[in-house]
Structures are given as C-alpha cells and as structure tokens.
Backbone as numpy.savetxt, mean C-alpha at the origin, in Angstrom:
# Nx Ny Nz CAx CAy CAz Cx Cy Cz
-22.37 -5.27 -9.66 -21.83 -4.39 -8.64 -20.59 -5.00 -8.00
-20.61 -6.31 -7.79 -19.45 -6.97 -7.17 -18.20 -6.81 -8.01
-18.37 -6.92 -9.32 -17.21 -6.81 -10.20 -16.64 -5.39 -10.17
-17.51 -4.40 -10.11 -17.06 -3.02 -10.02 -16.30 -2.78 -8.73
-16.83 -3.30 -7.63 -16.16 -3.15 -6.34 -14.81 -3.85 -6.35
-14.76 -5.01 -6.97 -13.49 -5.75 -7.07 -12.47 -4.96 -7.89
-12.92 -4.33 -8.96 -12.02 -3.50 -9.78 -11.50 -2.30 -8.99
-12.36 -1.70 -8.18 -11.94 -0.57 -7.35 -10.90 -1.04 -6.33
-11.16 -2.20 -5.70 -10.20 -2.74 -4.73 -8.85 -3.02 -5.40
-8.89 -3.58 -6.58 -7.66 -3.87 -7.31 -6.90 -2.61 -7.67
-7.62 -1.58 -8.11 -6.97 -0.32 -8.47 -6.33 0.34 -7.25
-7.03 0.31 -6.12 -6.46 0.87 -4.89 -5.20 0.13 -4.48
-5.22 -1.19 -4.61 -4.06 -1.98 -4.25 -2.87 -1.65 -5.14
-3.11 -1.51 -6.43 -2.02 -1.18 -7.36 -1.44 0.20 -7.04
-2.31 1.18 -6.82 -1.84 2.54 -6.51 -1.06 2.54 -5.20
-1.57 1.85 -4.18 -0.87 1.79 -2.90 0.48 1.10 -3.04
0.56 0.06 -3.86 1.83 -0.63 -4.08 2.85 0.30 -4.74
2.40 1.05 -5.72 3.31 2.00 -6.40 3.78 3.07 -5.42
2.89 3.58 -4.59 3.29 4.60 -3.62 4.32 4.07 -2.63
4.11 2.85 -2.13 5.08 2.27 -1.20 6.41 2.04 -1.90
6.38 1.62 -3.15 7.63 1.43 -3.89 8.36 2.76 -4.06
7.64 3.84 -4.31 8.26 5.17 -4.42 8.86 5.60 -3.08
8.15 5.33 -2.00 8.67 5.65 -0.67 9.94 4.86 -0.41
9.93 3.57 -0.74 11.13 2.75 -0.55 12.29 3.27 -1.38
12.03 3.63 -2.61 13.09 4.16 -3.48 13.70 5.42 -2.85
12.85 6.28 -2.34 13.33 7.50 -1.70 14.20 7.17 -0.49
13.81 6.19 0.31 14.59 5.83 1.49 15.90 5.15 1.11
15.90 4.37 0.03 17.15 3.75 -0.43 18.13 4.83 -0.86
17.66 5.81 -1.61 18.53 6.90 -2.04 19.05 7.70 -0.85
18.18 7.92 0.11 18.58 8.65 1.31 19.59 7.85 2.13
19.38 6.53 2.21 20.31 5.70 2.98 21.68 5.65 2.31
21.71 5.62 0.99 23.00 5.64 0.28 23.78 6.91 0.58
23.06 8.02 0.73 23.72 9.30 0.97 24.12 9.49 2.43
23.27 9.06 3.36 23.47 9.38 4.77 23.98 8.19 5.58
23.47 7.00 5.29 23.80 5.76 6.01 23.54 5.88 7.51
22.38 6.41 7.86 22.02 6.50 9.28 21.11 5.34 9.66
21.11 5.02 10.94 20.27 3.93 11.43 18.79 4.28 11.29
18.47 5.55 11.47 17.08 5.98 11.35 16.57 5.74 9.93
17.37 6.10 8.95 16.99 5.88 7.55 16.86 4.39 7.26
17.75 3.59 7.82 17.65 2.14 7.65 16.35 1.63 8.27
15.99 2.16 9.43 14.73 1.78 10.06 13.53 2.14 9.20
13.57 3.32 8.59 12.49 3.72 7.69 12.43 2.82 6.47
13.59 2.41 5.99 13.64 1.50 4.85 13.05 0.14 5.21
13.38 -0.36 6.38 12.80 -1.64 6.83 11.30 -1.51 7.04
10.87 -0.39 7.61 9.45 -0.14 7.81 8.70 -0.14 6.48
9.26 0.55 5.50 8.60 0.60 4.19 8.62 -0.76 3.50
9.63 -1.58 3.79 9.67 -2.93 3.23 8.52 -3.78 3.77
8.30 -3.68 5.08 7.19 -4.41 5.69 5.86 -3.89 5.16
5.78 -2.59 4.96 4.57 -1.99 4.40 4.31 -2.50 2.99
5.37 -2.67 2.21 5.22 -3.19 0.85 4.70 -4.63 0.88
5.22 -5.43 1.77 4.74 -6.81 1.90 3.26 -6.81 2.28
2.87 -5.93 3.20 1.47 -5.85 3.61 0.58 -5.45 2.45
1.00 -4.49 1.66 0.18 -4.02 0.54 0.04 -5.13 -0.51
1.13 -5.83 -0.79 1.07 -6.90 -1.80 0.14 -8.02 -1.34
0.23 -8.37 -0.05 -0.62 -9.45 0.45 -2.05 -9.00 0.74
-2.33 -7.72 0.61 -3.70 -7.26 0.81 -4.52 -7.35 -0.48
-3.94 -7.95 -1.49 -4.71 -8.19 -2.72 -5.95 -8.99 -2.37
-6.99 -8.82 -3.13 -8.24 -9.51 -2.79 -8.14 -11.02 -2.97
-7.39 -11.65 -2.10 -7.14 -13.09 -2.18 -8.42 -13.87 -1.94
-9.25 -13.41 -1.02 -10.49 -14.12 -0.71 -11.37 -14.18 -1.95
-11.46 -13.07 -2.66 -12.30 -13.03 -3.86 -11.72 -13.93 -4.94
-10.41 -13.91 -5.10 -9.78 -14.72 -6.14 -9.84 -16.21 -5.84
-9.99 -16.56 -4.57 -10.03 -17.98 -4.21 -11.41 -18.59 -4.46
-12.41 -17.78 -4.76 -13.72 -18.30 -5.08 -14.66 -18.38 -3.89
-14.21 -17.98 -2.71 -15.07 -17.97 -1.54 -16.05 -16.81 -1.68
-17.29 -17.03 -1.25 -18.29 -15.96 -1.34 -17.83 -14.76 -0.53
-17.81 -13.61 -1.15 -17.33 -12.37 -0.54 -18.40 -11.32 -0.73
-19.18 -11.02 0.31 -20.32 -10.10 0.14 -19.87 -8.69 -0.22
-20.68 -8.00 -1.00 -20.35 -6.62 -1.41 -20.16 -5.68 -0.21
-20.87 -5.94 0.88 -20.71 -5.09 2.06 -19.29 -5.16 2.59
-18.70 -6.35 2.58 -17.32 -6.51 3.03 -16.36 -5.82 2.07
-16.66 -5.87 0.79 -15.81 -5.19 -0.19 -15.81 -3.68 0.03
-16.96 -3.14 0.40 -17.05 -1.70 0.64 -16.14 -1.31 1.80
-16.11 -2.12 2.86 -15.23 -1.82 3.98 -13.76 -1.93 3.57
-13.44 -2.88 2.71 -12.06 -2.99 2.21 -11.69 -1.77 1.36
-12.64 -1.27 0.58 -12.39 -0.08 -0.23 -12.16 1.14 0.66
-12.95 1.26 1.72 -12.77 2.37 2.65 -11.40 2.29 3.31
-11.00 1.10 3.76 -9.69 0.92 4.38 -8.57 1.23 3.39
-8.71 0.76 2.16 -7.71 1.04 1.14 -7.62 2.52 0.81
-8.75 3.21 0.86 -8.75 4.66 0.59 -8.02 5.42 1.69
-8.25 5.03 2.94 -7.52 5.66 4.04 -6.03 5.37 3.94
-5.69 4.16 3.55 -4.28 3.81 3.36 -3.67 4.65 2.25
-4.41 4.87 1.18 -3.93 5.70 0.08 -3.63 7.12 0.55
-4.53 7.71 1.32 -4.31 9.06 1.84 -3.08 9.09 2.74
-2.96 8.09 3.62 -1.80 8.04 4.53 -0.50 7.90 3.75
-0.49 7.08 2.72 0.72 6.90 1.92 1.07 8.17 1.14
0.07 8.88 0.66 0.33 10.15 -0.04 0.96 11.17 0.91
0.46 11.23 2.13 1.03 12.14 3.13 2.46 11.72 3.45
2.66 10.42 3.65 3.99 9.89 3.99 4.98 10.16 2.86
4.55 9.95 1.62 5.43 10.21 0.48 5.77 11.69 0.38
4.80 12.54 0.59 5.05 13.99 0.54 6.08 14.39 1.60
5.95 13.83 2.80 6.89 14.16 3.87 8.27 13.56 3.59
8.32 12.39 2.99 9.60 11.73 2.72 10.37 12.44 1.62
9.67 13.02 0.66 10.33 13.69 -0.45 10.90 15.04 -0.03
10.24 15.69 0.91 10.72 17.02 1.35 12.01 16.93 2.11
C-alpha cells in the first residue's frame, strides 16, 4: 500500500509541475506582448509556485525516514487540492 501511495504522490507532483510550467509559459508570452508590472508579478508568483511544487517531491520518503501511510494520504489530499487549484488558475490564465 505504501508503494501505491508513493506512486500516487509522485504522479500528482509531476502533473502539478507540468501545470505550473504551462502557467509560467502563458505568463511569459503575455509579458512579452504587454510588458506590464502585473504580468511580471504573475510571472514571479508562478516561479515561486514552481519552486514549491518541485520541492514538494516526497523527499522524506526518498531519504529513508519512516513515513506512515496516514501521512501519505494527507499529502495526496493536499496535492489533489493543489491540482484542482492549478487547473482553475490555468483555465483563467489562458482565457
């Protein structure tokens, strides 16, 4: 069960990373066209979000420290909410 939960956590992290990269790409294209401070702020915000997503990889599990399945479930729930939020954000950014 732990391995399955770890695979789910990894898949969520990869999907969230791709979504943030798409959001950043959209903001870079928008900044090239408009060059507004607001767009630059959104680009910086998405950059920080990308760093957060990359560092949210299951480092504790990979380091060999005991990581109970209950904690993994909470990480999966948090990652799922983040996925939904990023999908909404991407949809709004593309429009």
